Amino acid sequence: MTLALIAGRGDLPAKVAAAQDQPPLICGYDGMLPDLVGVDLTFRLETLGTLLVQLGERGITKVCFCGAIDRPALDPSKLDAETLPLVPLFQKALAAGDNGALQILMQIFEQTGFDVVGADELLPELVAQQGVLSDKWPDAQMRKDAAKGEVVLAGLAPLDIGQACVIGREQVLGVETIGGTDHLLSTLPPETKGACAILCKGPKEGQIREIDMPTIGPNTLTAAHAAGLAGVVVDAGDVIILEQDRCAALADELGLVLWVRRGGEG
């Protein structure tokens, strides 16, 4: 065993684990454990140093972060001796945006001697490829909205606040912030349902793909439909689609467009 998964919520950890020739070591964050896989080691931010030692003792050489983990708070009273030297880096990370924090986290693992690999490297077939996956195709207005969404996501990149936005009739109806895509879709204004709006999801400029590659799945389609959206548009080559066949079938069932769009495509 040379691979460890730092596993969060959602279906991705189980899919990545099942695709490996040898079962990986599963590490789960205390209080944010993965949904569908057993956990070999549990850790906290305050015990990360000890986790790094344990991984080395078990012969781990590669680490993959997959699944959703909320940004933790640091409790100084729970710090162990192995983790104390990392506190300055933690403080810097917790004060940074998502990309900045993840960059520091990856730096900690790499400087300890581990290769950080993305879920897309371990399971490349999950990465969205260009094309319309639903029976229903984007109309002219949806294409304009998708182009507007691309511009909005590019504009949000320097703010480091999210990977998604909702656009309807070329108006911005919502942007993803700390609550993630689920929170965005559940808090849209009532006007959304009459706007034939779409969810646009893609990486920020400088996205840390190895740790935080944008991901959608069946739950995203269901939430988009519940929010009154007309479609879901994701960036080709830069977004993971879980259960792609199921997502395509669900889009057809719900009357949604599911479009994997290449940047600049009209």
PDB file of C-alpha atoms in Angstrom, residues 140-231:
ATOM      1  CA  ALA A 140     -29.476  30.633 -28.147  1.00  0.00           C
ATOM      2  CA  GLN A 141     -30.288  32.279 -24.811  1.00  0.00           C
ATOM      3  CA  MET A 142     -28.649  29.495 -22.823  1.00  0.00           C
ATOM      4  CA  ARG A 143     -25.513  29.841 -24.951  1.00  0.00           C
ATOM      5  CA  LYS A 144     -25.411  33.561 -24.165  1.00  0.00           C
ATOM      6  CA  ASP A 145     -25.925  32.800 -20.475  1.00  0.00           C
ATOM      7  CA  ALA A 146     -23.122  30.224 -20.521  1.00  0.00           C
ATOM      8  CA  ALA A 147     -20.791  32.777 -22.108  1.00  0.00           C
ATOM      9  CA  LYS A 148     -21.769  35.273 -19.393  1.00  0.00           C
ATOM     10  CA  GLY A 149     -21.123  32.615 -16.756  1.00  0.00           C
ATOM     11  CA  GLU A 150     -17.620  32.087 -18.115  1.00  0.00           C
ATOM     12  CA  VAL A 151     -16.924  35.809 -17.749  1.00  0.00           C
ATOM     13  CA  VAL A 152     -18.378  35.897 -14.226  1.00  0.00           C
ATOM     14  CA  LEU A 153     -16.281  32.939 -13.044  1.00  0.00           C
ATOM     15  CA  ALA A 154     -13.164  34.555 -14.490  1.00  0.00           C
ATOM     16  CA  GLY A 155     -14.054  37.747 -12.630  1.00  0.00           C
ATOM     17  CA  LEU A 156     -14.546  35.878  -9.362  1.00  0.00           C
ATOM     18  CA  ALA A 157     -11.160  34.162  -9.600  1.00  0.00           C
ATOM     19  CA  PRO A 158      -9.115  36.953  -7.981  1.00  0.00           C
ATOM     20  CA  LEU A 159     -11.580  36.988  -5.058  1.00  0.00           C
ATOM     21  CA  ASP A 160     -11.057  33.229  -4.478  1.00  0.00           C
ATOM     22  CA  ILE A 161     -14.629  32.676  -3.329  1.00  0.00           C
ATOM     23  CA  GLY A 162     -16.213  29.940  -5.463  1.00  0.00           C
ATOM     24  CA  GLN A 163     -16.416  27.744  -8.526  1.00  0.00           C
ATOM     25  CA  ALA A 164     -19.994  28.325  -9.684  1.00  0.00           C
ATOM     26  CA  CYS A 165     -22.591  30.923 -10.544  1.00  0.00           C
ATOM     27  CA  VAL A 166     -26.200  30.999 -11.727  1.00  0.00           C
ATOM     28  CA  ILE A 167     -27.050  33.063 -14.818  1.00  0.00           C
ATOM     29  CA  GLY A 168     -30.489  33.758 -16.294  1.00  0.00           C
ATOM     30  CA  ARG A 169     -31.195  36.040 -19.266  1.00  0.00           C
ATOM     31  CA  GLU A 170     -27.598  37.234 -18.939  1.00  0.00           C
ATOM     32  CA  GLN A 171     -28.221  38.385 -15.359  1.00  0.00           C
ATOM     33  CA  VAL A 172     -26.205  37.082 -12.396  1.00  0.00           C
ATOM     34  CA  LEU A 173     -28.676  35.469 -10.004  1.00  0.00           C
ATOM     35  CA  GLY A 174     -26.186  33.989  -7.568  1.00  0.00           C
ATOM     36  CA  VAL A 175     -22.522  33.113  -7.004  1.00  0.00           C
ATOM     37  CA  GLU A 176     -20.990  30.313  -4.980  1.00  0.00           C
ATOM     38  CA  THR A 177     -19.382  31.348  -1.709  1.00  0.00           C
ATOM     39  CA  ILE A 178     -18.299  29.505   1.433  1.00  0.00           C
ATOM     40  CA  GLY A 179     -21.437  27.337   1.546  1.00  0.00           C
ATOM     41  CA  GLY A 180     -20.615  25.655  -1.780  1.00  0.00           C
ATOM     42  CA  THR A 181     -22.827  24.788  -4.729  1.00  0.00           C
ATOM     43  CA  ASP A 182     -25.556  23.190  -2.620  1.00  0.00           C
ATOM     44  CA  HIS A 183     -25.970  26.376  -0.592  1.00  0.00           C
ATOM     45  CA  LEU A 184     -25.979  28.488  -3.754  1.00  0.00           C
ATOM     46  CA  LEU A 185     -28.786  26.433  -5.294  1.00  0.00           C
ATOM     47  CA  SER A 186     -30.858  26.344  -2.119  1.00  0.00           C
ATOM     48  CA  THR A 187     -30.753  30.115  -1.581  1.00  0.00           C
ATOM     49  CA  LEU A 188     -31.536  31.476  -5.054  1.00  0.00           C
ATOM     50  CA  PRO A 189     -34.155  34.239  -5.322  1.00  0.00           C
ATOM     51  CA  PRO A 190     -37.724  33.289  -6.383  1.00  0.00           C
ATOM     52  CA  GLU A 191     -37.218  35.100  -9.709  1.00  0.00           C
ATOM     53  CA  THR A 192     -34.857  32.317 -10.771  1.00  0.00           C
ATOM     54  CA  LYS A 193     -37.710  29.966 -11.640  1.00  0.00           C
ATOM     55  CA  GLY A 194     -38.947  32.214 -14.428  1.00  0.00           C
ATOM     56  CA  ALA A 195     -35.562  33.053 -15.876  1.00  0.00           C
ATOM     57  CA  CYS A 196     -34.633  29.744 -17.613  1.00  0.00           C
ATOM     58  CA  ALA A 197     -31.405  30.072 -15.644  1.00  0.00           C
ATOM     59  CA  ILE A 198     -28.392  27.785 -15.650  1.00  0.00           C
ATOM     60  CA  LEU A 199     -25.752  26.696 -13.180  1.00  0.00           C
ATOM     61  CA  CYS A 200     -22.240  27.303 -14.547  1.00  0.00           C
ATOM     62  CA  LYS A 201     -19.412  25.450 -12.809  1.00  0.00           C
ATOM     63  CA  GLY A 202     -15.717  25.466 -13.548  1.00  0.00           C
ATOM     64  CA  PRO A 203     -12.292  26.008 -11.991  1.00  0.00           C
ATOM     65  CA  LYS A 204     -11.004  29.301 -10.775  1.00  0.00           C
ATOM     66  CA  GLU A 205      -7.812  30.688 -12.266  1.00  0.00           C
ATOM     67  CA  GLY A 206      -5.018  28.952 -10.382  1.00  0.00           C
ATOM     68  CA  GLN A 207      -7.371  26.240  -9.099  1.00  0.00           C
ATOM     69  CA  ILE A 208      -5.549  23.629  -6.998  1.00  0.00           C
ATOM     70  CA  ARG A 209      -6.719  20.674  -9.100  1.00  0.00           C
ATOM     71  CA  GLU A 210      -4.819  18.153  -6.988  1.00  0.00           C
ATOM     72  CA  ILE A 211      -6.984  18.953  -3.958  1.00  0.00           C
ATOM     73  CA  ASP A 212     -10.089  20.838  -5.068  1.00  0.00           C
ATOM     74  CA  MET A 213     -11.196  19.949  -8.587  1.00  0.00           C
ATOM     75  CA  PRO A 214     -14.790  21.091  -9.231  1.00  0.00           C
ATOM     76  CA  THR A 215     -17.241  18.169  -9.112  1.00  0.00           C
ATOM     77  CA  ILE A 216     -20.893  17.569  -9.918  1.00  0.00           C
ATOM     78  CA  GLY A 217     -23.081  14.490  -9.656  1.00  0.00           C
ATOM     79  CA  PRO A 218     -26.706  13.364  -9.603  1.00  0.00           C
ATOM     80  CA  ASN A 219     -27.390  15.433  -6.485  1.00  0.00           C
ATOM     81  CA  THR A 220     -26.329  18.554  -8.385  1.00  0.00           C
ATOM     82  CA  LEU A 221     -28.875  17.849 -11.128  1.00  0.00           C
ATOM     83  CA  THR A 222     -31.620  17.223  -8.579  1.00  0.00           C
ATOM     84  CA  ALA A 223     -30.790  20.424  -6.688  1.00  0.00           C
ATOM     85  CA  ALA A 224     -30.659  22.437  -9.927  1.00  0.00           C
ATOM     86  CA  HIS A 225     -34.110  21.179 -10.898  1.00  0.00           C
ATOM     87  CA  ALA A 226     -35.502  21.921  -7.426  1.00  0.00           C
ATOM     88  CA  ALA A 227     -34.156  25.480  -7.769  1.00  0.00           C
ATOM     89  CA  GLY A 228     -36.037  25.926 -11.041  1.00  0.00           C
ATOM     90  CA  LEU A 229     -32.995  25.928 -13.309  1.00  0.00           C
ATOM     91  CA  ALA A 230     -33.081  24.937 -16.965  1.00  0.00           C
ATOM     92  CA  GLY A 231     -29.633  23.406 -17.164  1.00  0.00           C
TER      93      GLY A 231
END
